[in-house]
GROMACS .gro file of N, CA and C in nm:
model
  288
    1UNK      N    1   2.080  -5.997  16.885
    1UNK     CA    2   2.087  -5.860  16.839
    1UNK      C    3   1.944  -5.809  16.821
    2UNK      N    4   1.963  -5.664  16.838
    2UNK     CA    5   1.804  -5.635  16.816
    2UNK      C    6   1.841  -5.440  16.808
    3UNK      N    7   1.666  -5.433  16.731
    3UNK     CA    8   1.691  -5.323  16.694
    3UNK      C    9   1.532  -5.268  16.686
    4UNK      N   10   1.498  -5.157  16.728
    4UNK     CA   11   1.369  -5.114  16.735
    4UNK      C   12   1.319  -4.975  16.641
    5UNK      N   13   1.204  -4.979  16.639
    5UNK     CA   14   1.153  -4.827  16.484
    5UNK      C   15   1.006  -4.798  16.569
    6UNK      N   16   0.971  -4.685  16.554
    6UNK     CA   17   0.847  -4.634  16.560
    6UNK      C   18   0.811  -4.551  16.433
    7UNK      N   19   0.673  -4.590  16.377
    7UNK     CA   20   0.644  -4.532  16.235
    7UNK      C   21   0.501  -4.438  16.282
    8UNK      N   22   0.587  -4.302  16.263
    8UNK     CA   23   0.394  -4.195  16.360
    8UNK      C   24   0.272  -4.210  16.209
    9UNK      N   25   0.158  -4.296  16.251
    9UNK     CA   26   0.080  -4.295  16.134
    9UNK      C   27  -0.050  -4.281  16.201
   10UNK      N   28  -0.116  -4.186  16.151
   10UNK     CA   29  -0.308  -4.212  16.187
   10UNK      C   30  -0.353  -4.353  16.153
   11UNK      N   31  -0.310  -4.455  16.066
   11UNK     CA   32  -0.340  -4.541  16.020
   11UNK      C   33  -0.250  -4.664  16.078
   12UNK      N   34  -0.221  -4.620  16.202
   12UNK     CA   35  -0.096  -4.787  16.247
   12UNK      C   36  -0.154  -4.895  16.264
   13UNK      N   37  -0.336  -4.912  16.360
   13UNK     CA   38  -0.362  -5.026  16.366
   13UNK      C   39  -0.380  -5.149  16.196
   14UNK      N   40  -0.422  -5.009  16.120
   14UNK     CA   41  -0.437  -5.071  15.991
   14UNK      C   42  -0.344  -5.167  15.942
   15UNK      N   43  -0.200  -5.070  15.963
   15UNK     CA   44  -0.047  -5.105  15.894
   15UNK      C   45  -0.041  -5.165  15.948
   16UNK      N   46  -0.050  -5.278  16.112
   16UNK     CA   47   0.000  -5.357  16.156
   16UNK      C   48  -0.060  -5.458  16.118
   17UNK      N   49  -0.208  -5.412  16.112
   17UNK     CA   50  -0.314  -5.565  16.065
   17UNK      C   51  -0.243  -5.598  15.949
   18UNK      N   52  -0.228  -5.484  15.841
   18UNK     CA   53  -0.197  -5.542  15.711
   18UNK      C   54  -0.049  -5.632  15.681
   19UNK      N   55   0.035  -5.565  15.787
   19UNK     CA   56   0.119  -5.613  15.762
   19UNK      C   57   0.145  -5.784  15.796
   20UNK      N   58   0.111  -5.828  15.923
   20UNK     CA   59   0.060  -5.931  15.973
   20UNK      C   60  -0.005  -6.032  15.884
   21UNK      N   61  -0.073  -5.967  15.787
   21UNK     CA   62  -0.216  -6.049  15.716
   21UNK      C   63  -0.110  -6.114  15.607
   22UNK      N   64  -0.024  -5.976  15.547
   22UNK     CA   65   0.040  -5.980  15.426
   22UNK      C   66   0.183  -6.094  15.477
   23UNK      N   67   0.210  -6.117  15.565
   23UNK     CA   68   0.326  -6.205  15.578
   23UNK      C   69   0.262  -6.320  15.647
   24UNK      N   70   0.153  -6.369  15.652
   24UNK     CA   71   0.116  -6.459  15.708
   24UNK      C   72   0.072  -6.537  15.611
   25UNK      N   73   0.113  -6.496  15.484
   25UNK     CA   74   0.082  -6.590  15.321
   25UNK      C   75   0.209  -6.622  15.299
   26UNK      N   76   0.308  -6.630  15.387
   26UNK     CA   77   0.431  -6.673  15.332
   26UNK      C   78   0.523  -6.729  15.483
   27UNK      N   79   0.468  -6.659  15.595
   27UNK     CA   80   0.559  -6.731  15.738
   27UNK      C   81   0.455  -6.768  15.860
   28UNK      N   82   0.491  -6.798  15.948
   28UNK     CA   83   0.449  -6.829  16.017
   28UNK      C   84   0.426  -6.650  16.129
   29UNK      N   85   0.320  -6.644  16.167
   29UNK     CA   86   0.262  -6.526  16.212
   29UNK      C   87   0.185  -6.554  16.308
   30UNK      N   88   0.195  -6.485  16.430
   30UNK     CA   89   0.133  -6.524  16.584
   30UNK      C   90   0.065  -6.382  16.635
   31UNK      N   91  -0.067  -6.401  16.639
   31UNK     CA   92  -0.133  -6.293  16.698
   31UNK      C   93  -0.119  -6.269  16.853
   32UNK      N   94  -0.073  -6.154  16.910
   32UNK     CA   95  -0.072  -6.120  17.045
   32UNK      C   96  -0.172  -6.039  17.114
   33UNK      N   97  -0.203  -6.033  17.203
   33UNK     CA   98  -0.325  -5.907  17.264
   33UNK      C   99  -0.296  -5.769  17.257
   34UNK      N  100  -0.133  -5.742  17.214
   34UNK     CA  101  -0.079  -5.637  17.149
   34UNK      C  102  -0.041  -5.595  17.056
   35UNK      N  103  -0.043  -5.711  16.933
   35UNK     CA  104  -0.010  -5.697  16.795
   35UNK      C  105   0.009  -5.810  16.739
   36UNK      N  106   0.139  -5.855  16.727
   36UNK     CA  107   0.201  -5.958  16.609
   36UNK      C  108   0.307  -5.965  16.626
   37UNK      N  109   0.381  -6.158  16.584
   37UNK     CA  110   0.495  -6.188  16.586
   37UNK      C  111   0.516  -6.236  16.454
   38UNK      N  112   0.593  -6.181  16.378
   38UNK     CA  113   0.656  -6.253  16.239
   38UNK      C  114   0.730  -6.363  16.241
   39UNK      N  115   0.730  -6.452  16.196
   39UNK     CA  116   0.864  -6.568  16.269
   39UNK      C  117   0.917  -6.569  16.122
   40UNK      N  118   1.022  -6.481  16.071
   40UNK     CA  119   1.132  -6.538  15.977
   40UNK      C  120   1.218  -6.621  15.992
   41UNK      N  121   1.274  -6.671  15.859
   41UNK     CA  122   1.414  -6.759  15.905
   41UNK      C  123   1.513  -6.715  15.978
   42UNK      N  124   1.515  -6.558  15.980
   42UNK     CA  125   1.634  -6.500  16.022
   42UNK      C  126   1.580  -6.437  16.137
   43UNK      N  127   1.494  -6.457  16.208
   43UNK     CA  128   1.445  -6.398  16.345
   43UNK      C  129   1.317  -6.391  16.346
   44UNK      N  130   1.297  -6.264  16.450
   44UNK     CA  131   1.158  -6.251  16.497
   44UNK      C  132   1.115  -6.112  16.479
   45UNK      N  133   1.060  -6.043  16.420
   45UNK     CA  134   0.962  -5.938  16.400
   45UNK      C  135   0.864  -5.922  16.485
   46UNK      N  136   0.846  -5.789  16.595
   46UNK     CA  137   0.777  -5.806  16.677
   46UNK      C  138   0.662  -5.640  16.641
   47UNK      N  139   0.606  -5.667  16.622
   47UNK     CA  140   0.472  -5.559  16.550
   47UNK      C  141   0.384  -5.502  16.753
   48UNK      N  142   0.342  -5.398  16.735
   48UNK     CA  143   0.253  -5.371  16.823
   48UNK      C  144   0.203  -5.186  16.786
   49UNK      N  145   0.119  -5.119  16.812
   49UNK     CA  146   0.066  -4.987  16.818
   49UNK      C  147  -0.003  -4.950  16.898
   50UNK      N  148   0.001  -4.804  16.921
   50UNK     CA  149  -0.152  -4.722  16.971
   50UNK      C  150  -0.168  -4.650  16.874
   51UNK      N  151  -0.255  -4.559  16.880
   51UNK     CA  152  -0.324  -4.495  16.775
   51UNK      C  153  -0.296  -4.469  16.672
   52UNK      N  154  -0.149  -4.364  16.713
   52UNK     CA  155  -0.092  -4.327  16.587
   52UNK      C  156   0.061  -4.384  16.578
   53UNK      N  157   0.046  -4.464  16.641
   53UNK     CA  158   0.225  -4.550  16.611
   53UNK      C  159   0.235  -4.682  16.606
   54UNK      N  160   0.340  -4.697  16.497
   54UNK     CA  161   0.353  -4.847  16.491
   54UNK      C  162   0.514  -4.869  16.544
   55UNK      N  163   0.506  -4.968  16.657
   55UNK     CA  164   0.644  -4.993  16.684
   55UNK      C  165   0.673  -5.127  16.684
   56UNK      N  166   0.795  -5.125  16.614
   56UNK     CA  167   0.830  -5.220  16.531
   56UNK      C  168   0.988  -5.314  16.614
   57UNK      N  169   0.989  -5.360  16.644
   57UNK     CA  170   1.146  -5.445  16.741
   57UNK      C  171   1.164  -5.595  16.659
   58UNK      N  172   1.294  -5.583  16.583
   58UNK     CA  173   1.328  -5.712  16.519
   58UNK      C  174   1.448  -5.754  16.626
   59UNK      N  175   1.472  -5.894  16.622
   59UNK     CA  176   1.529  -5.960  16.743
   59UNK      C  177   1.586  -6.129  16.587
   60UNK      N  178   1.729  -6.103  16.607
   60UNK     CA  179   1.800  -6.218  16.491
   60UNK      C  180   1.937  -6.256  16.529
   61UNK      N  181   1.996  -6.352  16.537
   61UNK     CA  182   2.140  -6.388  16.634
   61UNK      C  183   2.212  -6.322  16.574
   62UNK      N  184   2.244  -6.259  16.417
   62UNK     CA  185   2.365  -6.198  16.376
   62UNK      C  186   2.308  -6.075  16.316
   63UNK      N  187   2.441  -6.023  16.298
   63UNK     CA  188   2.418  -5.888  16.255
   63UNK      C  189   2.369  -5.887  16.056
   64UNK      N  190   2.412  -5.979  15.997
   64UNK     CA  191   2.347  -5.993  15.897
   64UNK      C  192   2.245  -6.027  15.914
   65UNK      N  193   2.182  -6.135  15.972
   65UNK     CA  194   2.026  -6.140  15.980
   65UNK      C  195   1.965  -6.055  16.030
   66UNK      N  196   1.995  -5.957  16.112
   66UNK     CA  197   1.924  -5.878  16.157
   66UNK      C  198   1.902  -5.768  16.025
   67UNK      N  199   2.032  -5.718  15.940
   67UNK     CA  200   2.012  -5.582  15.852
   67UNK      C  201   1.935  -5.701  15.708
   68UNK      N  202   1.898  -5.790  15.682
   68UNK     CA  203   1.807  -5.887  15.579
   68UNK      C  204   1.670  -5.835  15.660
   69UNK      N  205   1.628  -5.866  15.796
   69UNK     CA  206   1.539  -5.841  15.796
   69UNK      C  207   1.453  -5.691  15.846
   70UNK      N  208   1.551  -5.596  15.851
   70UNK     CA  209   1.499  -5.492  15.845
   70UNK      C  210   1.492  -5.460  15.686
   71UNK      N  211   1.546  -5.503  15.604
   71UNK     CA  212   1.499  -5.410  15.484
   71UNK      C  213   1.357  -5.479  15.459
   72UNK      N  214   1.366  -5.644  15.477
   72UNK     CA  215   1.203  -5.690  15.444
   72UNK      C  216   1.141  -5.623  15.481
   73UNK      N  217   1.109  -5.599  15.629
   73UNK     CA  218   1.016  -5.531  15.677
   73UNK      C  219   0.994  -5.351  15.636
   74UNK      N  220   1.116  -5.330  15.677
   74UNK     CA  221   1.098  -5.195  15.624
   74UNK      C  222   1.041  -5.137  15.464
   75UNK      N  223   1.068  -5.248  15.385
   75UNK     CA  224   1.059  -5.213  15.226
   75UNK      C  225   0.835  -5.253  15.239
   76UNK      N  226   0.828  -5.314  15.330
   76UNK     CA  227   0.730  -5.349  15.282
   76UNK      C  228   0.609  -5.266  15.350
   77UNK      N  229   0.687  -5.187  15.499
   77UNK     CA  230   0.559  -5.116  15.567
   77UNK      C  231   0.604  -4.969  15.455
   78UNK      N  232   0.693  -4.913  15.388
   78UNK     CA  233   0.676  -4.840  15.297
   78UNK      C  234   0.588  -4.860  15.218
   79UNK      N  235   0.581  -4.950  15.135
   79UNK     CA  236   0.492  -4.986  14.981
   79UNK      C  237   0.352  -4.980  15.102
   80UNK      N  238   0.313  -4.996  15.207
   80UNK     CA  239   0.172  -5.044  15.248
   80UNK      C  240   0.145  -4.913  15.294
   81UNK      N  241   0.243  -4.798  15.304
   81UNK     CA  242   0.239  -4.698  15.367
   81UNK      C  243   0.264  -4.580  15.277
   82UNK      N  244   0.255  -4.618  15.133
   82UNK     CA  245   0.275  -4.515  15.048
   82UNK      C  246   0.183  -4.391  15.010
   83UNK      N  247   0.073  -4.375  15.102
   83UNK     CA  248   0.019  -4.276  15.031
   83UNK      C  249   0.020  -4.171  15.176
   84UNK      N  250   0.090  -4.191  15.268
   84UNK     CA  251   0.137  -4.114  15.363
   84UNK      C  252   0.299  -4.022  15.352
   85UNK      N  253   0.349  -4.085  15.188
   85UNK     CA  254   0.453  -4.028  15.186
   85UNK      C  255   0.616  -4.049  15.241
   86UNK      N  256   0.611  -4.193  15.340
   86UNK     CA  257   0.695  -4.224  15.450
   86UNK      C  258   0.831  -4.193  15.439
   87UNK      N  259   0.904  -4.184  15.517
   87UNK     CA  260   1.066  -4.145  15.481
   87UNK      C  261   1.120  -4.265  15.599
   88UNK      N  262   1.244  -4.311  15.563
   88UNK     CA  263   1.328  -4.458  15.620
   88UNK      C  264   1.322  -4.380  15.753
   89UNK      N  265   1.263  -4.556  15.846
   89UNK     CA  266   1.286  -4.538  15.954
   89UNK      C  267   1.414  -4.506  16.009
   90UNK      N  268   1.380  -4.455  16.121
   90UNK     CA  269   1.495  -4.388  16.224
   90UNK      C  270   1.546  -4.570  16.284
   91UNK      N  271   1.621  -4.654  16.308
   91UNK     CA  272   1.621  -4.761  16.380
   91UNK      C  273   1.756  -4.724  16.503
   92UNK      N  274   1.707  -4.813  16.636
   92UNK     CA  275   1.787  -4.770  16.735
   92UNK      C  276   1.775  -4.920  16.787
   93UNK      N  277   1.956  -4.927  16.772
   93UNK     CA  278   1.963  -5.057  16.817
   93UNK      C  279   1.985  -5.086  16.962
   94UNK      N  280   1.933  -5.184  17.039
   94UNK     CA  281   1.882  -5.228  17.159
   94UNK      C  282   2.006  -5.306  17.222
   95UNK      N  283   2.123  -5.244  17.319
   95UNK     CA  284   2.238  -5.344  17.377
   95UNK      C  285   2.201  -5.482  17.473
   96UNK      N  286   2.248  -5.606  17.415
   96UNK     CA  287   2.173  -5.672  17.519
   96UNK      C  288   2.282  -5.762  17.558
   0.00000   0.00000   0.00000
């Protein structure tokens, strides 16, 4: 299952570094030439941007693991993204 977000920010390379930095004190985290892989228990978090976007694709075998790890992620690029004001991502899930 999988499901993808784009977050429009002047500040995405930041939010991706940070986010990356900030979960890499607790999982296992893989730098790409395009961003970042989160490796949770419950899947894979796949991070990448250009300028002003951060796009975000989580990939988890069930549909509960998948909605566990969108709120992690999502709850946390809010709090890192709070002084932009953010409103809940739009998510569009991916048929595969």
């Amino acid at each position: 299952m999988q499901m993808d977000a784009a977050f429009a920010s002047d500040r995405a390379p930041s939010l991706m570094a940070t986010m990356a930095k900030h979960f890499g004190h607790k999982i296992e985290v893989e730098h790409t030439d395009t961003g970042a892989i989160l490796h949770f228990e419950m899947g894979d978090a796949t991070l990448g941007c250009d300028d002003k976007v951060l796009h975000l694709s989580l990939q988890a075998p069930d549909e509960d693991r998948l909605e566990t790890m969108r709120q992690v992620v999502e709850s946390h690029l809010m709090r890192f993204a709070h002084r932009e004001n953010p409103r809940a991502l739009d998510w569009n899930r991916v048929s595969g």
